[in-house]
Coordinates of C-alpha atoms in Angstrom, one line a residue:
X1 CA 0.0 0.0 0.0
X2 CA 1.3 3.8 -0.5
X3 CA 0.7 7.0 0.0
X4 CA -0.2 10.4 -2.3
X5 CA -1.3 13.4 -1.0
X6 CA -5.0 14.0 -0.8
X7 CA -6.3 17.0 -2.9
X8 CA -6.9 19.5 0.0
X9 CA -10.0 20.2 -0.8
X10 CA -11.9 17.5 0.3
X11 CA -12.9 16.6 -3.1
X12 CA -11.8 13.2 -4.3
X13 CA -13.4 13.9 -7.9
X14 CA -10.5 16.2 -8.8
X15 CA -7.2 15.1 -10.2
X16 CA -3.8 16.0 -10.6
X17 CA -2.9 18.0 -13.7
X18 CA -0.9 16.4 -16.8
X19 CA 2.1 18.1 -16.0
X20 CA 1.6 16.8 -12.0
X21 CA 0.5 13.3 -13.3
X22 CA 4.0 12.9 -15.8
X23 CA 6.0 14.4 -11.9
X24 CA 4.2 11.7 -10.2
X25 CA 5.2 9.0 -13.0
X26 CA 9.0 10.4 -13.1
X27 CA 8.8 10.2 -8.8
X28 CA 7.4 6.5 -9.0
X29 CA 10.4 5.5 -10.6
X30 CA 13.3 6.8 -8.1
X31 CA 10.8 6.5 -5.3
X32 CA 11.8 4.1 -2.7
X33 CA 10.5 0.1 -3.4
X34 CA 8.5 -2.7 -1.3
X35 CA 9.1 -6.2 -1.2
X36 CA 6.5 -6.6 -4.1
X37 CA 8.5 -3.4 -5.9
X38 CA 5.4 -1.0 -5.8
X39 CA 6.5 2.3 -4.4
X40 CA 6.1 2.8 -0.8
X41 CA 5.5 6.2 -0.8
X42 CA 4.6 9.2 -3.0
X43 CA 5.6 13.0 -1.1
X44 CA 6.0 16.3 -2.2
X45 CA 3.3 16.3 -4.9
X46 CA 1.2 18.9 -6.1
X47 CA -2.3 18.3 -4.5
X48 CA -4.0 20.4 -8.3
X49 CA -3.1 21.7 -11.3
X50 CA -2.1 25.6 -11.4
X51 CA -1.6 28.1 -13.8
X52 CA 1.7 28.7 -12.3
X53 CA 3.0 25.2 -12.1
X54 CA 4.8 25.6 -16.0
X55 CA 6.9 29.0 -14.0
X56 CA 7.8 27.0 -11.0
X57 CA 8.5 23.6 -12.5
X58 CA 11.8 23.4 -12.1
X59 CA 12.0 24.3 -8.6
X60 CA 9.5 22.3 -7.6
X61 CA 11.2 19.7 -9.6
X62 CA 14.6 20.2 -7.3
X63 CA 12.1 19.9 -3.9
X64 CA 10.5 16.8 -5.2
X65 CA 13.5 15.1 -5.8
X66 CA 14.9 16.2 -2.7
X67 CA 12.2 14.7 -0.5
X68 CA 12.0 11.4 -2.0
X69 CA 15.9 11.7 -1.3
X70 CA 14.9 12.0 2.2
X71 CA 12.5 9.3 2.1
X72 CA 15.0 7.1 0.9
X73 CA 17.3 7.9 3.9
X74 CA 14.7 8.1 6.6
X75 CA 12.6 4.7 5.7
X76 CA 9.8 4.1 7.5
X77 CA 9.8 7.4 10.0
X78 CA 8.8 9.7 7.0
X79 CA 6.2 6.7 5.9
X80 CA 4.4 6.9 9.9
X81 CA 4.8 10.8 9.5
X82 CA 3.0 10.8 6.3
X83 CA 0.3 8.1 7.0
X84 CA -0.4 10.6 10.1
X85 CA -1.3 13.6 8.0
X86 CA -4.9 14.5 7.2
X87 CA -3.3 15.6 3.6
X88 CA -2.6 11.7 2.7
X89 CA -4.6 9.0 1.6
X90 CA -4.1 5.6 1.9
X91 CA -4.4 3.8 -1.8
X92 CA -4.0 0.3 -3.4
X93 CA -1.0 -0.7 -5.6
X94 CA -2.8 0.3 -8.9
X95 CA -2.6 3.8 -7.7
X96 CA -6.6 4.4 -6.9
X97 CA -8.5 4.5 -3.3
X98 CA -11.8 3.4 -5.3
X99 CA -11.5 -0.1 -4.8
X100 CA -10.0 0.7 -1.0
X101 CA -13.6 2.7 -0.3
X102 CA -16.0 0.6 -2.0
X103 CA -14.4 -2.2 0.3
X104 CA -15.3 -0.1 3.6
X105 CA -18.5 1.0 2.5
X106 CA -19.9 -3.0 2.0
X107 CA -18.3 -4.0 5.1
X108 CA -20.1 -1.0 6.5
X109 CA -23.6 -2.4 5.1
X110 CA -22.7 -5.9 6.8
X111 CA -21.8 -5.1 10.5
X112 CA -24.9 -7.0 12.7
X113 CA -24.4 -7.5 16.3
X114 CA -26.4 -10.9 16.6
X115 CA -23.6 -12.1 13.8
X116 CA -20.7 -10.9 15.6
X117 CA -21.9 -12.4 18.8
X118 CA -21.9 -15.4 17.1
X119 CA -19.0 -15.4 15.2
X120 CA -17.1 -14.9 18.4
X121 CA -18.9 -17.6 20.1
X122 CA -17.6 -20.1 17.6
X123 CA -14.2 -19.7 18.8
X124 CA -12.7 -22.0 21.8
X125 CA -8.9 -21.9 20.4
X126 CA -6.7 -19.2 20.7
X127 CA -3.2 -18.2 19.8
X128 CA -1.6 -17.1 23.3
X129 CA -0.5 -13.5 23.2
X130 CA 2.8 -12.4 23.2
X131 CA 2.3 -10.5 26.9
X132 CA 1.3 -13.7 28.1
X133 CA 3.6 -15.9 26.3
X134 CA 7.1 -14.4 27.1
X135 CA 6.7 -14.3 30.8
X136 CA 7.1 -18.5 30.3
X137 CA 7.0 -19.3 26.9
X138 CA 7.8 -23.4 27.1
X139 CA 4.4 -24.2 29.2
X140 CA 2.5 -22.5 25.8
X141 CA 4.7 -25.1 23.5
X142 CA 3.7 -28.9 23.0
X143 CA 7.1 -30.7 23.9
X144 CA 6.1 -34.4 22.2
X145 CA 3.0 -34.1 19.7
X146 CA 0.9 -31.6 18.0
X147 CA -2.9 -31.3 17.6
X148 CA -4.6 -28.5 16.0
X149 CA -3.1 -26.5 13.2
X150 CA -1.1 -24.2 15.1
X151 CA 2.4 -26.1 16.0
X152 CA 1.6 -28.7 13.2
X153 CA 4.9 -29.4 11.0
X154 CA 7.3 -28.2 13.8
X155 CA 10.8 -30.1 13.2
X156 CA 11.3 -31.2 17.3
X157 CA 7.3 -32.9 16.6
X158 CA 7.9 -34.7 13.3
X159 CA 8.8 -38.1 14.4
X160 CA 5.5 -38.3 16.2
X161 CA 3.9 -37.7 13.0
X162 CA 4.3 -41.1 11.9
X163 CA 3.0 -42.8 14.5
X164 CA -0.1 -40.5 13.9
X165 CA -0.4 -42.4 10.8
X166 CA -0.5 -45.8 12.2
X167 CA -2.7 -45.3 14.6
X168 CA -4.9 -43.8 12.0
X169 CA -4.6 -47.4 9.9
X170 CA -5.4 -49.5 13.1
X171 CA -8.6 -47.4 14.3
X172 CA -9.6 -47.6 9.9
X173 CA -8.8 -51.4 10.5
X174 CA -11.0 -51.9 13.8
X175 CA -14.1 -49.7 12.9
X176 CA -14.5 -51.9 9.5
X177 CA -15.6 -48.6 8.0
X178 CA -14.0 -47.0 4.7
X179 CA -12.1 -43.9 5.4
X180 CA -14.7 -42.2 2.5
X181 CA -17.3 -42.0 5.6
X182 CA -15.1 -40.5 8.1
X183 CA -14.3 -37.7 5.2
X184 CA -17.6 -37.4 4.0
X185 CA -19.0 -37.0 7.9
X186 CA -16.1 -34.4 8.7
X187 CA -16.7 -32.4 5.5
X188 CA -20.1 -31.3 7.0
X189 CA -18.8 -29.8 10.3
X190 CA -15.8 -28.5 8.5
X191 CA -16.7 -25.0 9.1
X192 CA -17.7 -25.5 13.0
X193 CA -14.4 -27.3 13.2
X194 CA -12.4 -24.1 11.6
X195 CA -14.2 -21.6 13.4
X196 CA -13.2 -22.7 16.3
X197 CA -9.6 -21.8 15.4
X198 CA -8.6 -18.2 16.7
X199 CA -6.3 -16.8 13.4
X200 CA -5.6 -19.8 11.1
X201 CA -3.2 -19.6 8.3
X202 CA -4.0 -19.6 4.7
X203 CA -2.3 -22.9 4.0
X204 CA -5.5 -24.4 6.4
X205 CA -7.9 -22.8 4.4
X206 CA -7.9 -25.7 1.7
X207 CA -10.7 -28.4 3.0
X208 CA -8.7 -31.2 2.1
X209 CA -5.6 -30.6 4.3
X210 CA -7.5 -29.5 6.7
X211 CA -9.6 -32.4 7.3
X212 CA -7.0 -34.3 7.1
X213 CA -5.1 -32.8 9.9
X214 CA -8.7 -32.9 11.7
X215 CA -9.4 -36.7 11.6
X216 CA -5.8 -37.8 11.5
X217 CA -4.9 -36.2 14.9
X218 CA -8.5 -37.1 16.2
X219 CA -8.0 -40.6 15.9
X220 CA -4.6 -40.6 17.6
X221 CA -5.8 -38.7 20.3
X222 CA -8.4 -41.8 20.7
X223 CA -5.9 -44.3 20.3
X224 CA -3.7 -43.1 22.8
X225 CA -6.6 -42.3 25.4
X226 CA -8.4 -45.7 24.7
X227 CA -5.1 -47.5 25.1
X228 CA -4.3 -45.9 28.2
X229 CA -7.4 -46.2 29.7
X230 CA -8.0 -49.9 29.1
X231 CA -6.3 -53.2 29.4
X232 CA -4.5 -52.2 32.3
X233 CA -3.2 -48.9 30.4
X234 CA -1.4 -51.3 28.4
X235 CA -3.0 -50.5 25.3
X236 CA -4.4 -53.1 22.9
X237 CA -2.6 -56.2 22.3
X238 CA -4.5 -57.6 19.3
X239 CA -4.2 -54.3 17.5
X240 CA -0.5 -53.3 18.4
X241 CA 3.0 -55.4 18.5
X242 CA 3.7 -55.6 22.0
X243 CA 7.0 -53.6 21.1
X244 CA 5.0 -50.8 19.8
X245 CA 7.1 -47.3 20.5
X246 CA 4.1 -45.3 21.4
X247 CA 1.0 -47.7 21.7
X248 CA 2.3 -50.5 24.3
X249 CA 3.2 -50.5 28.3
X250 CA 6.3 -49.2 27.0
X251 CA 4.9 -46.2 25.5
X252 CA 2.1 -46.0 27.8
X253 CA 5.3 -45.2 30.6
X254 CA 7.3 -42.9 28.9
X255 CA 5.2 -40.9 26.7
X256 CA 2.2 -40.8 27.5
X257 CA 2.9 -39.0 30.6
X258 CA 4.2 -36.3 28.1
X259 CA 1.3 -36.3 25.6
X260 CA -1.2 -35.6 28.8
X261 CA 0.9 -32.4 29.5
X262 CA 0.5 -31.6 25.8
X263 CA -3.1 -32.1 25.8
X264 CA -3.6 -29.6 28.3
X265 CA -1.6 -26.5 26.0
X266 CA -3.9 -23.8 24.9
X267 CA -2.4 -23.7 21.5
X268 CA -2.3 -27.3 21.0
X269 CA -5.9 -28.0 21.6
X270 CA -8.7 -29.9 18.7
X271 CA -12.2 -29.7 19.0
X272 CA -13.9 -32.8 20.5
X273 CA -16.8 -32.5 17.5
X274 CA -14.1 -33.8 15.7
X275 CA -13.6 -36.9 18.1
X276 CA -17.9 -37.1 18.2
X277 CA -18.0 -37.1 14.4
X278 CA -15.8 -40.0 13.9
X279 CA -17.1 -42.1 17.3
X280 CA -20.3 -41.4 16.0
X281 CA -19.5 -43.0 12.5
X282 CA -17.3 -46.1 14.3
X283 CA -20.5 -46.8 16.6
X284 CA -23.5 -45.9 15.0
X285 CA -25.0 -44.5 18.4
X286 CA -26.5 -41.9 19.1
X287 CA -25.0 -38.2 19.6
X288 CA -26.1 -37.9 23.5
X289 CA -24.7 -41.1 24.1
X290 CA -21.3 -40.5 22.1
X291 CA -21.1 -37.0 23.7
X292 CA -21.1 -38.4 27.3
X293 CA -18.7 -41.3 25.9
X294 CA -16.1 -38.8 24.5
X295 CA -16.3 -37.0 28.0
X296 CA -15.9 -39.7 30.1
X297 CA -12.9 -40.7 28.1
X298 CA -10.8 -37.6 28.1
X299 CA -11.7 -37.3 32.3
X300 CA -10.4 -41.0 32.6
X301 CA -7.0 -40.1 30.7
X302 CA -6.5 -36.3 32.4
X303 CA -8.9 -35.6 35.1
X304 CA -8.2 -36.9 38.8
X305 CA -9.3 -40.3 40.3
X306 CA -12.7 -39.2 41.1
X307 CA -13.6 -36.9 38.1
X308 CA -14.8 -39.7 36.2
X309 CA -18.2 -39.5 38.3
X310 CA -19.1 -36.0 37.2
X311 CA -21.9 -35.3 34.6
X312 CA -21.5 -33.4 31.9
X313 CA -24.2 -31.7 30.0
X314 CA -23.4 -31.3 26.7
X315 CA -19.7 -32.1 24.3
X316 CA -16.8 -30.1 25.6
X317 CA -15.2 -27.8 23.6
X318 CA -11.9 -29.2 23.4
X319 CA -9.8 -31.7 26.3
X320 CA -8.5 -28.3 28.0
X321 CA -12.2 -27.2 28.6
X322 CA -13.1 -30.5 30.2
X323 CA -10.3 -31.0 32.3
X324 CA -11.2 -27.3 34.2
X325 CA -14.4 -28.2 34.2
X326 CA -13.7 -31.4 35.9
X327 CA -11.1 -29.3 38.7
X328 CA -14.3 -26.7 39.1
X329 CA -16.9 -29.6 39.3
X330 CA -19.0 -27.7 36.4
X331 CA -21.1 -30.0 35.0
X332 CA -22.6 -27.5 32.4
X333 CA -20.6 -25.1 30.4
X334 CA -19.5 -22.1 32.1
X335 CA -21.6 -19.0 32.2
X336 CA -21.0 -14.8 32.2
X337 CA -19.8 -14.1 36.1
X338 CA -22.6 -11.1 37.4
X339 CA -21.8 -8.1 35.5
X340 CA -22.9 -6.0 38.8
X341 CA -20.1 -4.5 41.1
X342 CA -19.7 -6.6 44.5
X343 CA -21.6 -5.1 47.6
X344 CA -18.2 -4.2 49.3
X345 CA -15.1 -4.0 47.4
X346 CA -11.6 -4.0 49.3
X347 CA -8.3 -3.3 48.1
X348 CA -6.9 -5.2 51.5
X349 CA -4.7 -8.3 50.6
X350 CA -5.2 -11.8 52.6
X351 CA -3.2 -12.2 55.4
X352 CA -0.3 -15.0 54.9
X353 CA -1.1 -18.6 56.4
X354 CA 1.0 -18.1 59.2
X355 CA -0.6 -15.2 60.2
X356 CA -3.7 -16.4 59.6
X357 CA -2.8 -19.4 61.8
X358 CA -1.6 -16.8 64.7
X359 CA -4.4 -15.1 64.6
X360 CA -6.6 -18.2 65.4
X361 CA -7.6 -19.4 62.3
X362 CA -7.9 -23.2 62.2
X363 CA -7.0 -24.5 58.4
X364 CA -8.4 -28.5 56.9
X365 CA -9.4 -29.9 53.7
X366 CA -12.2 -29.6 52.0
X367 CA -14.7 -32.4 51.8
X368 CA -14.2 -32.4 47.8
X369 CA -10.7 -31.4 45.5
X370 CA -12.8 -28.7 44.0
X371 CA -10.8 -25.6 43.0
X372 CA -14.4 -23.6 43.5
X373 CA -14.5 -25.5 47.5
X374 CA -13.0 -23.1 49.7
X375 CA -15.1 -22.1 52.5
X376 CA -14.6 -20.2 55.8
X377 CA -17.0 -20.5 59.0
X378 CA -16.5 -20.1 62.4
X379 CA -12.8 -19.6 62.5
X380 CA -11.9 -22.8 59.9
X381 CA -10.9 -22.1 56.4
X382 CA -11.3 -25.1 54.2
X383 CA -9.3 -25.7 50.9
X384 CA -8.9 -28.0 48.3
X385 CA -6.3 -30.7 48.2
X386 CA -4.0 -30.0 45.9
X387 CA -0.8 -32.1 44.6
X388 CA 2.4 -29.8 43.0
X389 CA 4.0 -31.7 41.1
X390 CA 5.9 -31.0 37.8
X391 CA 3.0 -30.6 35.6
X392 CA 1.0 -27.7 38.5
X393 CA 2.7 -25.0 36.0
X394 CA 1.6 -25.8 32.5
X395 CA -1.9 -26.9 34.4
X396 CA -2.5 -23.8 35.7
X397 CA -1.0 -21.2 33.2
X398 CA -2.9 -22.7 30.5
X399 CA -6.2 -22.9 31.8
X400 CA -5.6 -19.4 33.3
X401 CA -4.7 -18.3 29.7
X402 CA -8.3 -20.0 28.7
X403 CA -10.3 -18.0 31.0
X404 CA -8.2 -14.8 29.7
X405 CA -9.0 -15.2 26.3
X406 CA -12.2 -17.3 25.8
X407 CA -15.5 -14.5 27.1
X408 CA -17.5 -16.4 29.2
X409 CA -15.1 -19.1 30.6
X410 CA -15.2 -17.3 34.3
X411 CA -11.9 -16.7 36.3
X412 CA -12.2 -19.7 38.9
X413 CA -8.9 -21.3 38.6
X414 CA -7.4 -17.6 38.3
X415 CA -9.0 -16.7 41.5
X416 CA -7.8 -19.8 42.9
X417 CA -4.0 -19.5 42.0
X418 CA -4.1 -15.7 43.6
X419 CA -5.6 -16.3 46.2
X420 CA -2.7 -19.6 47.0
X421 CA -0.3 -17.4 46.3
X422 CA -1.7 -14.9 48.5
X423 CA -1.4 -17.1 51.8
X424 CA 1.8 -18.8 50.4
X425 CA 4.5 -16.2 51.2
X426 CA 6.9 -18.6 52.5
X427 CA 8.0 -21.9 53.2
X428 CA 6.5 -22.0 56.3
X429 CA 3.6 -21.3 55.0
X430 CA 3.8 -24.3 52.6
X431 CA 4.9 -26.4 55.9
X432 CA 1.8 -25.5 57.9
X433 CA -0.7 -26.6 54.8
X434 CA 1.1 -29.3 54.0
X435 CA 0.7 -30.6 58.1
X436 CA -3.2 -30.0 57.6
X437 CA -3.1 -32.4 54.5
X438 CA -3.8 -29.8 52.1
X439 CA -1.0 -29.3 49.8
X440 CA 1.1 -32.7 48.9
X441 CA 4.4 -31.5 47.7
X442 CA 6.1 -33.4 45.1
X443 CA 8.5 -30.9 43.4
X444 CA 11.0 -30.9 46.0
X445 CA 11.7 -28.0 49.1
X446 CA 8.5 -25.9 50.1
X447 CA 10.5 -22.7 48.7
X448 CA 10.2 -24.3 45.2
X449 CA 6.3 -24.3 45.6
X450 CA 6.4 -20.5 47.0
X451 CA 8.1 -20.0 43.6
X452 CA 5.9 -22.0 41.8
X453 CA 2.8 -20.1 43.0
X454 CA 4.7 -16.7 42.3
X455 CA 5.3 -17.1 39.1
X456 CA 2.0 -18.2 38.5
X457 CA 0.8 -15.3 39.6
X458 CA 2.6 -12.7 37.8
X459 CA 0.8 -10.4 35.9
X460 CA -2.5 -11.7 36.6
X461 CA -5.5 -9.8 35.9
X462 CA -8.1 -10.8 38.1
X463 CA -11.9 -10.2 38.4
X464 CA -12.8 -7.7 40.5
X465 CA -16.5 -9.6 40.6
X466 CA -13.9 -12.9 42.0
X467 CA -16.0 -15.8 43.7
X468 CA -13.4 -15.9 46.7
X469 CA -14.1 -12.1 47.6
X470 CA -16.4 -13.0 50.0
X471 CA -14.1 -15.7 51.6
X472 CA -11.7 -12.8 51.4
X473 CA -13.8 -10.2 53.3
X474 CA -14.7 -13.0 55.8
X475 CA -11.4 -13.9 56.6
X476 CA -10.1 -10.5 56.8
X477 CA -13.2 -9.5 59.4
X478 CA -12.3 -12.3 61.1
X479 CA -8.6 -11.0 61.9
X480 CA -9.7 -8.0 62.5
X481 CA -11.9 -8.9 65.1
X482 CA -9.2 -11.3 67.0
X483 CA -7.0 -8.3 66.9
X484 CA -9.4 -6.2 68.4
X485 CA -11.0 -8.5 70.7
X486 CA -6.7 -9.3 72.1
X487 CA -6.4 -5.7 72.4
X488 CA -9.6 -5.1 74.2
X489 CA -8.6 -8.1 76.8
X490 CA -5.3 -6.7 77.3
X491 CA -7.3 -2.8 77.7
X492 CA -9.8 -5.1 80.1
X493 CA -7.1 -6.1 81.8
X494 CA -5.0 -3.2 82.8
X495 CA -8.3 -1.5 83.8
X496 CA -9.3 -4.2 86.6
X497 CA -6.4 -4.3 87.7
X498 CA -5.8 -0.8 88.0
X499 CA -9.4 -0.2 89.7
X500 CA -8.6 -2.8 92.1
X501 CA -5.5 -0.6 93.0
X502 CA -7.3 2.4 93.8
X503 CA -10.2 0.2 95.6
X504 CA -8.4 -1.4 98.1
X505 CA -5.1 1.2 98.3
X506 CA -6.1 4.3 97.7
X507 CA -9.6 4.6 99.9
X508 CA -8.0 6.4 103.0
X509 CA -4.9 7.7 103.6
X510 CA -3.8 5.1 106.1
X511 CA -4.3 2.1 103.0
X512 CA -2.3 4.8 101.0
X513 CA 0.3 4.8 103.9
X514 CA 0.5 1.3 104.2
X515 CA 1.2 0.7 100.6
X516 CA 4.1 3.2 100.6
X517 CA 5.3 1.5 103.3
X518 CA 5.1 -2.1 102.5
X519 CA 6.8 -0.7 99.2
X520 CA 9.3 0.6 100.4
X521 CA 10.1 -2.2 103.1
X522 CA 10.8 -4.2 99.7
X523 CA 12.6 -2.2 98.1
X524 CA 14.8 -2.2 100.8
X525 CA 14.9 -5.9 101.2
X526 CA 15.9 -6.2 97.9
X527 CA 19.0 -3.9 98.1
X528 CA 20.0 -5.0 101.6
X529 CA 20.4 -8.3 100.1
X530 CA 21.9 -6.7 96.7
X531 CA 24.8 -5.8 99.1
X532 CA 25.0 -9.0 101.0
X533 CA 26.1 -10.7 97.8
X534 CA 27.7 -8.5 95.6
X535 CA 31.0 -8.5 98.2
X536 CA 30.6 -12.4 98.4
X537 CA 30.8 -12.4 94.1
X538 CA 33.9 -10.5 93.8
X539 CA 35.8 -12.0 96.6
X540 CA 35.2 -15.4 94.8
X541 CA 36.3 -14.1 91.1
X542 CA 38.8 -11.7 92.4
X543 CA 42.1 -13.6 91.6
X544 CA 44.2 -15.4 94.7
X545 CA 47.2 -13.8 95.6
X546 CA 50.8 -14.8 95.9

């Protein structure tokens, strides 16, 4: 795209004169080049003909050519300087701003709010930004295997690619169904599918790659959750050699421990319609049943021990989405958090554990591992167990990086990993939860999980409309009233005592008398026998003589 000065007039009927025109032609040609070779910029032209432009041609010749000197030294400053100006336009490469106007206006005529809504609501992937990104950019990465579009055809990932093939033959092989139905079933969510993507390349936008990416990935992602899920987690033996790399005990022990972790990456994420479609085609059941079956089988391979229980309603969006689901205990799809202020908002931060503990706060587990579960009454907080282990990090930054970016997800686990890192300040703050059973270390020294909850927490933007705010104003009433209640004691305290003294002291001058006496009697005992044994001290220490 370049630039040419705009008439001034506000007219974009008029055009330059001949003599201009044959400048502007003579400019193009020394005038500074893109990548393409159309000229990035056009300056120092006359915006209309004049009567005087024959008198003043040759100077104006000598300025022209001494700006697009200029240009050519200065780059892309003179280009932002000029895009800036009221007196340029914008044009194509063919030199008009028809086409460039036109384009606006039908765009213009097509803007509905009831089709943006739903064009955004299509959208469950997303490319994580680079503000997000470079804080910790290998939990956003896939480290063994790539699903989805995004990180497909990365050099480290290749050699999983074949093994995406086989498993692709044996699931063709077991469903006794030609590979034309799969296709034919995929082409007609093709579009639900790609929506779903957040910024595809163009290479994606032909149908055939695409789906082939789509059903290729989606039945090795079933292989690999069927075969660890069944037989023992051993995988299949009549389907594949016992020696299998990937697909065998062997496999099933060294990577699928790695391919979970990359099935919980933002960026590497696919679309469990695409799982449905093909499940539905090997089973020939109906959707409800298939959606609960796809469900059940991604809890079983990521979710904890007893998130295989939980009811969904509805198909997840992708294994991501049902794995927070499954930490939050939401059964149904997560809705809009109020959109009203909070009754009371407060800009205090919760005290540390420890000094939660001292100030007589009781800590235990809660009665289920849900992130949503924590709860304070009558003195006792109650949190979730939780296990840090090596993959805590890409768990949480990931599904925090879901609620960022996806409208509607809520900001549960987000609330949950500041708040943590609120009461985590130190090692002995990890020490005292981890005595109460509620945080089971398994990365190493308690200061590596006060680091690990600090960096989660870094940069966080969190709701002000957060579902621990009232825990939060709870707890922090709560301390507040054992510091005040300690110091009213102590004020209680000093008082009775103090109105005792003048009761039975100072009623009459004889009690008044007596006490000065009796006090002073001590006080003289005391020093009388100061003086008794400070002579018997140094004669023992002093040193014998010769």
């Amino acid at each position: 795209m370049k630039l040419v000065p705009s008439d001034g007039g506000g007219s974009r009927e008029k055009r330059l004169g001949d003599a201009a025109r044959a400048q502007q032609n003579s400019m193009l040609a020394v005038a500074p080049r893109g990548e393409k070779g159309s000229a990035l910029v056009v300056a120092g032209l006359g915006c209309r003909s004049s009567p005087l432009e024959g008198m003043s041609m040759e100077k104006g010749k000598k300025r022209r050519q001494s700006r697009v000197a200029f240009i050519q030294r200065t780059g892309d400053v003179e280009r932002n300087r000029a895009a800036t100006s009221k007196r340029w336009w914008f044009v194509d490469s063919n030199g008009s701003m028809e086409n460039w106007v036109v384009e606006i206006r039908e765009e213009l005529k097509n803007i509905d709010q009831r089709l943006e809504i739903a064009q955004w609501s299509k959208r469950s992937i997303y490319k994580v930004p680079a503000c997000i990104k470079d804080l910790n950019p290998k939990v956003y990465r896939p480290q063994v295997v790539s699903f989805g579009p995004y990180h497909h055809g990365a050099l480290d990932l290749a050699p999983m690619e074949g093994h995406k093939r086989r498993a692709l033959l044996h699931f063709l092989k077991r469903s006794k169904r030609p590979l034309e139905d799969f296709v034919a079933a995929m082409k007609e969510v093709a579009g639900p599918l790609r929506e779903a993507y957040e910024g595809v390349g163009d290479e994606w936008r032909d149908e055939g790659k695409f789906l082939s990416l789509m059903i290729t990935d989606a039945c090795f992602m079933l292989e690999i959750m069927r075969a660890a899920t069944t037989s023992g987690g051993g995988g299949s033996s009549d389907d594949y050699a016992v020696n299998d790399p990937v697909l065998s005990i062997h496999g099933m022990l060294y990577y699928v421990p790695y391919i979970r972790r990359d099935m919980l990456i933002l960026e590497n994420q696919l679309p469990l319609l695409a799982l449905d479609v093909l499940l539905t085609i090997e089973s020939g059941k109906p959707a409800k049943v298939v959606h609960d079956h796809v469900n059940k089988l991604v809890l079983k391979f990521l979710g904890p021990p007893n998130a295989r229980a939980l009811t969904f309603v509805g198909l997840g969006l992708h294994p991501l989405d049902v794995f927070r689901r499954s930490l939050l205990h939401l059964g149904g799809p997560s809705m809009l958090a109020s959109a009203g202020p909070p009754d009371e908002m407060s800009n205090e931060v919760i005290l540390s554990a420890v000094e939660l503990y001292e100030a007589g706060i009781r800590f235990q587990p809660s009665k289920s591992n849900s992130l949503r579960d924590i709860r304070f009454h009558r003195g006792v907080l109650s949190l979730p167990v939780i296990v840090v282990d090596d993959s805590t990090e890409y768990m949480f930054l990931n599904q925090m990086a879901f609620e960022r970016l996806h409208v509607g997800a809520g900001n549960e686990v987000t609330s949950y990993v500041f708040f943590m890192n609120n009461i985590i300040d130190s090692a002995m703050g990890v020490s005292l939860l981890h005595s109460k059973g509620i945080i089971q270390n398994a990365v190493g020294s308690d200061k590596a999980v006060v680091k690990l909850f600090n960096s989660l927490s870094k940069d966080v933007v969190l709701d002000p409309d957060s579902n621990l705010d009232e825990v939060h104003r709870r707890v922090n009433k709560f301390c507040r009233k054992s510091i005040n209640m300690w110091r009213a004691h102590c004020r209680a305290m000093v008082n009775m005592w103090w109105a005792s003294l003048i009761y039975n002291y100072f009623r009459s001058p004889w009690t008044f008398l007596s006490l000065v006496a009796a006090t002073l009697l001590l006080v003289l005992t005391a020093l009388q026998t100061v003086y008794t044994i400070v002579p018997y001290y140094n004669k023992d220490t002093s040193p014998s003589r010769q």
